Amino acid sequence: MTDPCRTFRKLAQANRLANARLHLACAHLDPAELTAPRPAFFGSIQKTLNHILMVDRFYLNALLGRALNRADLDEATFCPDLATLSAWQAASDEALLAHVESLTPDSLVQIVAIDRGARIQHDRRDDVLSHLFQHQTHHRGQVHGLLSATSVKPPQLDEFIVGDDAAARAEDMGRLGWSEADLMR
């Protein structure tokens, strides 16, 4: 029988790996390049990365059954530097991965109450997770495109799920202390 939680676990792992690779590439930017105005929805690479973290925190908070935490969201939105942001993103990614690791097929269909301040949204956990992973991928793609106009080559961001890509992700896996067995289970 297929484990319906496996897909979400792999997406959480791919998210962690892609964010780590993207932040490593951005660390090679001059701080002025990181914050320079760019033709993008959030206006700069830094602000787009901040947005990814803010939304990750928002949905993770809801997935864990917590009330809206505006201070936590503001902290992410206005993070002033990449080093801090990278540490916070890594912690968020690890928390999301831990949450996904704890799921069962029954918990995937549970309704999550998402506190939006003025209202409470109710959606299935698997739908919320699917939305979150799509959101992350969408905005990482924007940062990837923005990096194309800088001195830093955009990194490959899609070598994290299939077995054939093992060699391409080996260095990233080593940095995180992960094995192929962890990723492919």
XYZ file of N, CA, C and O in Angstrom:
740
model
N 0.840 -1.185 0.000
C 0.000 0.000 0.000
C 0.885 1.247 0.000
O 1.931 1.281 0.628
N 0.459 2.260 -0.674
C 1.190 3.512 -0.752
C 0.971 4.341 0.504
O -0.142 4.435 1.007
N 2.019 4.954 0.985
C 1.947 5.831 2.157
C 1.621 7.242 1.676
O 2.466 7.900 1.060
N 0.410 7.752 1.943
C 0.065 9.095 1.467
C 0.889 10.194 2.132
O 0.963 11.306 1.609
N 1.531 9.892 3.236
C 2.357 10.897 3.920
C 3.719 11.065 3.250
O 4.375 12.087 3.423
N 4.133 10.058 2.479
C 5.456 10.090 1.852
C 5.625 11.299 0.940
O 6.673 11.948 0.945
N 4.617 11.607 0.148
C 4.724 12.745 -0.769
C 4.973 14.035 -0.002
O 5.838 14.835 -0.380
N 4.256 14.241 1.081
C 4.435 15.468 1.862
C 5.793 15.487 2.556
O 6.430 16.537 2.656
N 6.260 14.318 3.009
C 7.590 14.243 3.624
C 8.653 14.622 2.600
O 9.559 15.414 2.876
N 8.527 14.079 1.378
C 9.519 14.397 0.339
C 9.458 15.863 -0.056
O 10.491 16.486 -0.306
N 8.258 16.434 -0.099
C 8.146 17.858 -0.410
C 8.764 18.718 0.695
O 9.401 19.736 0.406
N 8.595 18.319 1.933
C 9.219 19.061 3.040
C 10.738 18.939 2.984
O 11.461 19.903 3.256
N 11.224 17.766 2.624
C 12.672 17.588 2.475
C 13.195 18.407 1.298
O 14.237 19.070 1.410
N 12.489 18.369 0.188
C 12.899 19.156 -0.982
C 12.883 20.643 -0.655
O 13.777 21.391 -1.076
N 11.895 21.078 0.108
C 11.815 22.468 0.539
C 13.053 22.854 1.345
O 13.662 23.897 1.106
N 13.425 22.006 2.291
C 14.602 22.287 3.135
C 15.867 22.375 2.278
O 16.681 23.289 2.442
N 16.024 21.420 1.374
C 17.205 21.399 0.520
C 17.237 22.595 -0.430
O 18.278 23.235 -0.596
N 16.117 22.918 -1.039
C 16.075 24.036 -1.984
C 16.328 25.363 -1.284
O 17.066 26.218 -1.796
N 15.726 25.550 -0.107
C 15.979 26.795 0.625
C 17.437 26.909 1.030
O 18.033 27.986 0.928
N 18.028 25.817 1.488
C 19.441 25.848 1.875
C 20.314 26.209 0.679
O 21.232 27.038 0.791
N 20.040 25.619 -0.467
C 20.824 25.901 -1.670
C 20.621 27.343 -2.127
O 21.571 28.032 -2.496
N 19.394 27.816 -2.089
C 19.109 29.183 -2.518
C 19.758 30.204 -1.584
O 20.360 31.176 -2.033
N 19.670 29.977 -0.286
C 20.279 30.903 0.670
C 21.800 30.889 0.556
O 22.438 31.947 0.702
N 22.370 29.729 0.277
C 23.817 29.656 0.075
C 24.229 30.493 -1.132
O 25.219 31.237 -1.076
N 23.471 30.407 -2.214
C 23.775 31.229 -3.391
C 23.638 32.710 -3.055
O 24.502 33.527 -3.409
N 22.580 33.072 -2.358
C 22.346 34.484 -2.018
C 23.421 35.022 -1.081
O 23.706 36.226 -1.092
N 24.044 34.153 -0.305
C 25.116 34.583 0.601
C 26.324 35.109 -0.163
O 27.151 35.834 0.398
N 26.423 34.779 -1.448
C 27.530 35.266 -2.273
C 27.245 36.645 -2.872
O 28.121 37.236 -3.504
N 26.036 37.134 -2.656
C 25.705 38.471 -3.139
C 26.273 39.538 -2.222
O 26.327 39.365 -1.002
N 26.653 40.637 -2.809
C 26.955 41.823 -2.023
C 25.636 42.237 -1.361
O 24.582 42.150 -1.988
N 25.662 42.672 -0.101
C 24.409 43.071 0.557
C 23.597 44.095 -0.241
O 22.366 44.069 -0.204
N 24.278 44.945 -0.980
C 23.556 45.927 -1.796
C 22.778 45.241 -2.918
O 21.685 45.681 -3.279
N 23.336 44.155 -3.476
C 22.622 43.404 -4.510
C 21.407 42.681 -3.923
O 20.379 42.538 -4.571
N 21.547 42.220 -2.711
C 20.464 41.495 -2.037
C 19.249 42.390 -1.814
O 18.111 41.957 -1.954
N 19.499 43.633 -1.479
C 18.406 44.555 -1.154
C 18.075 45.539 -2.275
O 17.153 46.343 -2.128
N 18.798 45.467 -3.376
C 18.569 46.392 -4.499
C 17.141 46.265 -5.027
O 16.615 45.162 -5.128
N 16.537 47.404 -5.382
C 15.198 47.346 -5.986
C 15.244 46.535 -7.283
O 16.147 46.689 -8.098
N 14.262 45.661 -7.434
C 14.197 44.797 -8.611
C 12.761 44.729 -9.097
O 11.831 44.898 -8.314
N 12.573 44.449 -10.374
C 11.210 44.355 -10.918
C 10.543 43.044 -10.487
O 10.464 42.077 -11.241
N 10.115 43.017 -9.253
C 9.499 41.820 -8.678
C 8.380 42.244 -7.742
O 8.352 43.387 -7.271
N 7.491 41.336 -7.456
C 6.322 41.647 -6.638
C 6.710 42.242 -5.291
O 6.091 43.186 -4.823
N 7.745 41.713 -4.648
C 8.152 42.217 -3.334
C 9.280 43.241 -3.424
O 9.671 43.803 -2.415
N 9.826 43.476 -4.604
C 10.745 44.578 -4.829
C 12.217 44.318 -4.636
O 13.032 45.142 -5.025
N 12.591 43.184 -4.034
C 14.012 42.848 -3.889
C 14.140 41.362 -3.577
O 13.159 40.701 -3.204
N 15.349 40.867 -3.703
C 15.604 39.469 -3.342
C 15.365 39.276 -1.846
O 14.680 38.330 -1.432
N 15.894 40.156 -1.017
C 15.737 40.043 0.440
C 14.251 40.021 0.827
O 13.818 39.175 1.610
N 13.479 40.939 0.275
C 12.056 41.006 0.645
C 11.290 39.774 0.174
O 10.350 39.334 0.843
N 11.693 39.192 -0.942
C 11.038 37.971 -1.411
C 11.382 36.808 -0.498
O 10.504 36.021 -0.127
N 12.639 36.705 -0.099
C 13.031 35.660 0.850
C 12.317 35.855 2.189
O 11.878 34.883 2.815
N 12.199 37.099 2.638
C 11.472 37.385 3.883
C 10.021 36.916 3.768
O 9.463 36.350 4.714
N 9.412 37.168 2.607
C 8.016 36.763 2.401
C 7.854 35.247 2.481
O 6.891 34.753 3.075
N 8.779 34.513 1.898
C 8.719 33.052 1.973
C 8.696 32.614 3.434
O 7.862 31.802 3.838
N 9.601 33.149 4.233
C 9.655 32.784 5.647
C 8.382 33.196 6.371
O 7.836 32.432 7.169
N 7.895 34.386 6.104
C 6.694 34.862 6.791
C 5.514 33.924 6.526
O 4.797 33.519 7.448
N 5.312 33.550 5.276
C 4.189 32.672 4.946
C 4.415 31.268 5.504
O 3.477 30.623 5.990
N 5.651 30.797 5.484
C 5.941 29.507 6.112
C 5.546 29.534 7.587
O 4.907 28.601 8.090
N 5.920 30.588 8.283
C 5.574 30.710 9.697
C 4.057 30.771 9.898
O 3.522 30.159 10.812
N 3.383 31.512 9.043
C 1.931 31.648 9.148
C 1.254 30.281 9.068
O 0.443 29.915 9.926
N 1.579 29.517 8.027
C 0.911 28.235 7.839
C 1.382 27.178 8.828
O 0.580 26.369 9.301
N 2.643 27.169 9.165
C 3.122 26.206 10.158
C 2.424 26.447 11.493
O 2.017 25.506 12.178
N 2.280 27.686 11.870
C 1.572 28.047 13.092
C 0.165 27.447 13.083
O -0.277 26.834 14.060
N -0.540 27.601 11.968
C -1.898 27.057 11.842
C -1.882 25.530 11.860
O -2.711 24.902 12.539
N -0.948 24.926 11.142
C -0.861 23.472 11.107
C -0.614 22.886 12.490
O -1.034 21.768 12.788
N 0.061 23.654 13.335
C 0.345 23.203 14.704
C -0.766 23.571 15.678
O -0.644 23.348 16.879
N -1.856 24.158 15.180
C -3.013 24.462 16.012
C -2.881 25.712 16.852
O -3.574 25.863 17.860
N -2.039 26.621 16.435
C -1.791 27.844 17.205
C -2.556 29.034 16.626
O -2.870 29.067 15.445
N -2.778 30.009 17.481
C -3.422 31.253 17.061
C -2.437 32.102 16.254
O -1.216 31.909 16.323
N -2.977 33.054 15.527
C -2.169 33.982 14.741
C -1.147 34.680 15.639
O -1.477 35.131 16.730
N 0.086 34.751 15.160
C 1.161 35.391 15.910
C 1.741 36.500 15.031
O 2.699 36.295 14.293
N 1.147 37.665 15.114
C 1.562 38.780 14.245
C 3.017 39.197 14.480
O 3.719 39.556 13.532
N 3.477 39.158 15.714
C 4.860 39.541 16.002
C 5.844 38.617 15.277
O 6.852 39.075 14.733
N 5.538 37.331 15.254
C 6.380 36.359 14.568
C 6.397 36.621 13.063
O 7.437 36.527 12.406
N 5.247 36.991 12.517
C 5.150 37.284 11.083
C 5.870 38.581 10.737
O 6.574 38.661 9.725
N 5.709 39.603 11.587
C 6.403 40.876 11.363
C 7.913 40.698 11.441
O 8.657 41.287 10.646
N 8.367 39.880 12.385
C 9.802 39.616 12.519
C 10.351 39.050 11.206
O 11.404 39.483 10.724
N 9.628 38.109 10.612
C 10.071 37.519 9.347
C 9.990 38.529 8.208
O 10.908 38.634 7.389
N 8.911 39.275 8.146
C 8.702 40.242 7.062
C 9.796 41.302 7.028
O 10.224 41.729 5.953
N 10.255 41.713 8.193
C 11.214 42.816 8.263
C 12.621 42.370 8.654
O 13.433 43.195 9.068
N 12.931 41.089 8.488
C 14.280 40.599 8.795
C 15.287 41.386 7.949
O 15.182 41.422 6.723
N 16.278 42.022 8.594
C 17.144 42.938 7.855
C 18.357 42.312 7.162
O 18.988 42.964 6.341
N 18.686 41.063 7.489
C 19.916 40.520 6.908
C 19.760 39.042 6.579
O 18.946 38.336 7.166
N 20.559 38.585 5.632
C 20.460 37.221 5.141
C 20.908 36.189 6.168
O 20.307 35.113 6.251
N 21.922 36.477 6.942
C 22.400 35.492 7.918
C 21.296 35.133 8.915
O 21.051 33.954 9.191
N 20.625 36.146 9.432
C 19.535 35.901 10.370
C 18.398 35.184 9.665
O 17.849 34.199 10.175
N 18.036 35.670 8.492
C 16.952 35.065 7.726
C 17.246 33.596 7.429
O 16.363 32.739 7.555
N 18.462 33.289 7.040
C 18.821 31.903 6.723
C 18.671 31.003 7.939
O 18.171 29.874 7.827
N 19.076 31.493 9.094
C 18.930 30.700 10.326
C 17.454 30.499 10.666
O 17.031 29.392 11.032
N 16.682 31.558 10.543
C 15.246 31.451 10.826
C 14.555 30.537 9.819
O 13.678 29.758 10.186
N 14.934 30.632 8.543
C 14.321 29.778 7.519
C 14.664 28.316 7.776
O 13.813 27.440 7.652
N 15.916 28.054 8.131
C 16.318 26.678 8.436
C 15.498 26.121 9.605
O 15.041 24.974 9.556
N 15.301 26.923 10.634
C 14.510 26.478 11.790
C 13.058 26.216 11.381
O 12.450 25.221 11.803
N 12.514 27.085 10.558
C 11.149 26.897 10.072
C 11.045 25.636 9.215
O 10.098 24.854 9.359
N 12.011 25.450 8.332
C 12.014 24.262 7.472
C 12.095 22.986 8.305
O 11.414 22.001 8.011
N 12.923 22.992 9.330
C 13.056 21.813 10.203
C 11.769 21.570 10.982
O 11.358 20.418 11.176
N 11.119 22.643 11.428
C 9.845 22.496 12.152
C 8.765 21.942 11.221
O 7.970 21.085 11.633
N 8.734 22.404 9.982
C 7.772 21.890 9.018
C 8.047 20.419 8.732
O 7.128 19.594 8.683
N 9.307 20.079 8.579
C 9.671 18.687 8.337
C 9.263 17.811 9.532
O 8.709 16.720 9.348
N 9.493 18.281 10.746
C 9.084 17.523 11.934
C 7.569 17.336 11.957
O 7.074 16.251 12.310
N 6.839 18.391 11.602
C 5.380 18.274 11.560
C 4.954 17.214 10.548
O 4.127 16.346 10.850
N 5.518 17.280 9.356
C 5.149 16.333 8.306
C 5.535 14.912 8.719
O 4.792 13.963 8.458
N 6.679 14.766 9.372
C 7.103 13.438 9.846
C 6.104 12.852 10.842
O 5.991 11.640 10.971
N 5.392 13.702 11.562
C 4.455 13.229 12.584
C 3.085 12.855 12.006
O 2.241 12.322 12.730
N 2.855 13.110 10.737
C 1.534 12.891 10.151
C 1.223 11.413 9.939
O 2.116 10.589 9.737
N -0.064 11.147 9.959
C -0.599 9.836 9.610
C -1.602 10.047 8.488
O -2.040 11.186 8.251
N -1.987 8.989 7.795
C -3.013 9.174 6.756
C -4.281 9.832 7.302
O -4.865 10.688 6.622
N -4.678 9.496 8.514
C -5.878 10.105 9.094
C -5.687 11.591 9.381
O -6.615 12.385 9.210
N -4.483 11.976 9.810
C -4.269 13.391 10.130
C -4.219 14.264 8.875
O -4.463 15.464 8.950
N -3.922 13.676 7.727
C -3.889 14.446 6.480
C -5.266 15.012 6.124
O -5.355 16.066 5.512
N -6.324 14.339 6.519
C -7.668 14.795 6.155
C -8.326 15.609 7.268
O -9.446 16.082 7.105
N -7.619 15.804 8.378
C -8.160 16.633 9.453
C -8.296 18.082 8.987
O -7.517 18.555 8.166
N -9.263 18.763 9.553
C -9.489 20.164 9.237
C -8.577 21.022 10.117
O -8.499 20.832 11.329
N -7.891 21.951 9.471
C -7.006 22.891 10.157
C -7.723 24.233 10.234
O -8.261 24.713 9.230
N -7.734 24.818 11.430
C -8.285 26.163 11.622
C -7.144 27.158 11.426
O -6.161 27.130 12.168
N -7.278 28.004 10.435
C -6.228 28.977 10.101
C -6.713 30.347 10.549
O -7.617 30.925 9.957
N -6.071 30.862 11.593
C -6.437 32.157 12.162
C -5.883 33.263 11.267
O -4.677 33.464 11.183
N -6.778 33.985 10.617
C -6.392 35.083 9.733
C -6.674 36.440 10.376
O -6.685 37.458 9.706
N -6.861 36.446 11.676
C -7.125 37.696 12.371
C -8.597 38.033 12.381
O -9.273 37.864 13.377
N -9.125 38.464 11.254
C -10.531 38.862 11.156
C -11.462 37.667 10.949
O -12.670 37.797 11.106
N -10.892 36.516 10.581
C -11.720 35.327 10.348
C -10.873 34.074 10.534
O -9.644 34.140 10.533
N -11.565 32.966 10.670
C -10.898 31.666 10.755
C -11.235 30.890 9.490
O -12.401 30.688 9.163
N -10.205 30.496 8.789
C -10.342 29.683 7.573
C -10.263 28.219 7.996
O -9.478 27.864 8.878
N -11.033 27.355 7.367
C -11.002 25.925 7.665
C -10.719 25.147 6.384
O -11.481 25.267 5.418
N -9.630 24.399 6.386
C -9.268 23.586 5.231
C -8.598 22.296 5.689
O -8.020 22.241 6.785
N -8.639 21.303 4.819
C -7.974 20.034 5.117
C -6.464 20.241 5.208
O -5.892 21.028 4.448
N -5.840 19.483 6.092
C -4.390 19.578 6.295
C -3.629 19.291 4.993
O -2.675 19.999 4.665
N -4.026 18.268 4.246
C -3.300 17.964 3.013
C -3.429 19.097 1.993
O -2.468 19.404 1.274
N -4.569 19.769 1.961
C -4.727 20.907 1.060
C -3.874 22.096 1.504
O -3.286 22.794 0.674
N -3.806 22.328 2.807
C -2.980 23.423 3.324
C -1.510 23.156 3.010
O -0.780 24.045 2.549
N -1.075 21.920 3.227
C 0.318 21.573 2.920
C 0.603 21.722 1.425
O 1.644 22.265 1.043
N -0.312 21.265 0.586
C -0.109 21.405 -0.866
C 0.021 22.874 -1.250
O 0.897 23.247 -2.044
N -0.834 23.702 -0.675
C -0.765 25.146 -0.944
C 0.574 25.723 -0.483
O 1.212 26.495 -1.205
N 1.000 25.354 0.711
C 2.254 25.878 1.256
C 3.441 25.487 0.376
O 4.278 26.338 0.051
N 3.508 24.227 -0.033
C 4.630 23.805 -0.876
C 4.602 24.504 -2.239
O 5.652 24.861 -2.779
N 3.420 24.723 -2.790
C 3.316 25.455 -4.053
C 3.776 26.902 -3.865
O 4.488 27.453 -4.702
N 3.369 27.521 -2.773
C 3.765 28.907 -2.486
C 5.281 29.028 -2.400
O 5.883 29.924 -2.983
N 5.899 28.116 -1.669
C 7.352 28.146 -1.523
C 8.046 28.026 -2.881
O 8.973 28.781 -3.190
N 7.596 27.070 -3.667
C 8.203 26.833 -4.981
C 8.044 28.055 -5.879
O 8.991 28.468 -6.567
N 6.868 28.627 -5.857
C 6.583 29.814 -6.674
C 7.557 30.955 -6.355
O 8.183 31.530 -7.256
N 7.710 31.270 -5.081
C 8.558 32.407 -4.721
C 10.049 32.089 -4.804
O 10.845 32.982 -5.122
N 10.442 30.848 -4.579
C 11.848 30.499 -4.826
C 12.160 30.683 -6.307
O 13.250 31.126 -6.665
N 11.204 30.360 -7.166
C 11.392 30.581 -8.604
C 11.582 32.050 -8.928
O 12.378 32.410 -9.795
N 10.864 32.915 -8.224
C 11.049 34.351 -8.428
C 12.461 34.767 -8.033
O 13.119 35.527 -8.752
N 12.933 34.287 -6.890
C 14.296 34.630 -6.455
C 15.304 34.094 -7.461
O 16.275 34.776 -7.803
N 15.070 32.903 -7.950
C 15.945 32.317 -8.967
C 16.047 33.239 -10.180
O 17.144 33.523 -10.675
N 14.900 33.741 -10.625
C 14.893 34.667 -11.759
C 15.607 35.969 -11.433
O 16.346 36.507 -12.266
N 15.392 36.483 -10.236
C 16.049 37.736 -9.832
C 17.562 37.568 -9.755
O 18.310 38.491 -10.075
N 18.007 36.391 -9.328
C 19.456 36.147 -9.272
C 20.092 36.212 -10.658
O 21.278 36.536 -10.783
N 19.316 35.930 -11.688
C 19.839 35.974 -13.054
C 20.354 37.362 -13.431
O 21.161 37.498 -14.334
N 19.870 38.381 -12.743
C 20.291 39.756 -13.028
C 21.354 40.235 -12.044
O 21.579 41.438 -11.923
N 22.006 39.297 -11.363
C 23.064 39.655 -10.410
C 24.374 38.998 -10.819
O 24.444 38.307 -11.833
N 25.371 39.160 -9.983
C 26.678 38.558 -10.228
C 26.714 37.083 -9.829
O 27.721 36.404 -10.053
N 25.648 36.564 -9.234
C 25.609 35.184 -8.748
C 24.743 34.329 -9.668
O 23.599 34.692 -9.973
N 25.284 33.201 -10.084
C 24.537 32.283 -10.932
C 23.419 31.640 -10.101
O 23.665 31.133 -9.007
N 22.190 31.635 -10.614
C 21.096 30.987 -9.879
C 21.354 29.481 -9.750
O 21.788 28.845 -10.712
N 21.099 28.924 -8.578
C 21.334 27.491 -8.398
C 20.203 26.640 -8.956
O 19.071 27.097 -9.080
N 20.509 25.418 -9.282
C 19.489 24.442 -9.665
C 18.640 24.156 -8.427
O 19.176 23.925 -7.343
N 17.327 24.178 -8.555
C 16.465 24.024 -7.388
C 15.524 22.829 -7.466
O 14.643 22.690 -6.627
N 15.711 21.958 -8.437
C 14.750 20.861 -8.580
C 15.398 19.480 -8.613
O 14.909 18.583 -9.267
N 16.455 19.283 -7.869
C 17.147 17.994 -7.860
C 16.998 17.290 -6.512
O 17.942 16.717 -5.996
N 15.807 17.293 -5.977
C 15.691 16.855 -4.598
C 14.689 15.739 -4.341
O 14.494 15.357 -3.199
N 14.041 15.195 -5.356
C 13.022 14.192 -5.081
C 13.341 12.835 -5.708
O 13.246 11.818 -5.038
N 13.729 12.782 -6.977
C 13.932 11.489 -7.627
C 15.331 10.941 -7.373
O 16.297 11.682 -7.190
N 15.410 9.626 -7.347
C 16.664 8.948 -7.036
C 17.786 9.261 -8.001
O 18.956 9.313 -7.609
N 17.461 9.473 -9.258
C 18.478 9.707 -10.277
C 19.269 11.001 -10.038
O 20.354 11.171 -10.579
N 18.736 11.897 -9.221
C 19.415 13.171 -8.951
C 20.361 13.113 -7.748
O 20.842 14.147 -7.287
N 20.630 11.925 -7.243
C 21.441 11.781 -6.024
C 22.790 12.495 -6.124
O 23.191 13.199 -5.195
N 23.479 12.331 -7.228
C 24.799 12.956 -7.360
C 24.697 14.480 -7.336
O 25.554 15.156 -6.758
N 23.639 15.026 -7.920
C 23.482 16.483 -7.990
C 23.162 17.102 -6.634
O 23.393 18.289 -6.436
N 22.636 16.312 -5.715
C 22.278 16.856 -4.406
C 23.216 16.388 -3.292
O 23.029 16.749 -2.134
N 24.216 15.599 -3.613
C 25.076 14.985 -2.602
C 25.721 16.011 -1.666
O 25.740 15.827 -0.445
N 26.240 17.086 -2.226
C 26.898 18.103 -1.400
C 25.900 18.746 -0.434
O 26.204 18.941 0.744
N 24.713 19.070 -0.926
C 23.678 19.671 -0.076
C 23.248 18.700 1.012
O 23.057 19.092 2.166
N 23.082 17.450 0.644
C 22.684 16.428 1.619
C 23.756 16.310 2.706
O 23.433 16.218 3.891
N 25.011 16.346 2.307
C 26.101 16.266 3.273
C 26.105 17.438 4.237
O 26.325 17.265 5.441
N 25.844 18.651 3.719
C 25.794 19.839 4.588
C 24.705 19.709 5.645
O 24.847 20.204 6.758
N 23.605 19.064 5.276
C 22.484 18.914 6.215
C 22.587 17.647 7.063
O 21.775 17.437 7.960
N 23.574 16.806 6.765
C 23.722 15.571 7.522
C 22.672 14.529 7.172
O 22.348 13.669 7.988
N 22.148 14.594 5.952
C 21.120 13.658 5.514
C 21.734 12.567 4.644
O 22.753 12.772 4.006
N 21.070 11.445 4.587
C 21.492 10.350 3.702
C 20.435 10.131 2.629
O 19.284 10.556 2.775
N 20.825 9.451 1.584
C 19.863 9.098 0.544
C 18.773 8.188 1.107
O 17.610 8.289 0.706
N 19.130 7.357 2.056
C 18.114 6.485 2.674
C 17.046 7.320 3.381
O 15.859 6.984 3.341
N 17.456 8.425 4.025
C 16.492 9.322 4.679
C 15.527 9.895 3.648
O 14.324 10.003 3.892
N 16.056 10.303 2.511
C 15.265 10.976 1.490
C 14.383 10.002 0.709
O 13.270 10.360 0.329
N 14.828 8.805 0.504
C 14.121 7.873 -0.377
C 13.169 6.911 0.334
O 12.538 6.103 -0.315
N 13.032 7.022 1.622
C 12.136 6.078 2.320
C 10.693 6.352 2.034
O 10.259 7.360 1.602
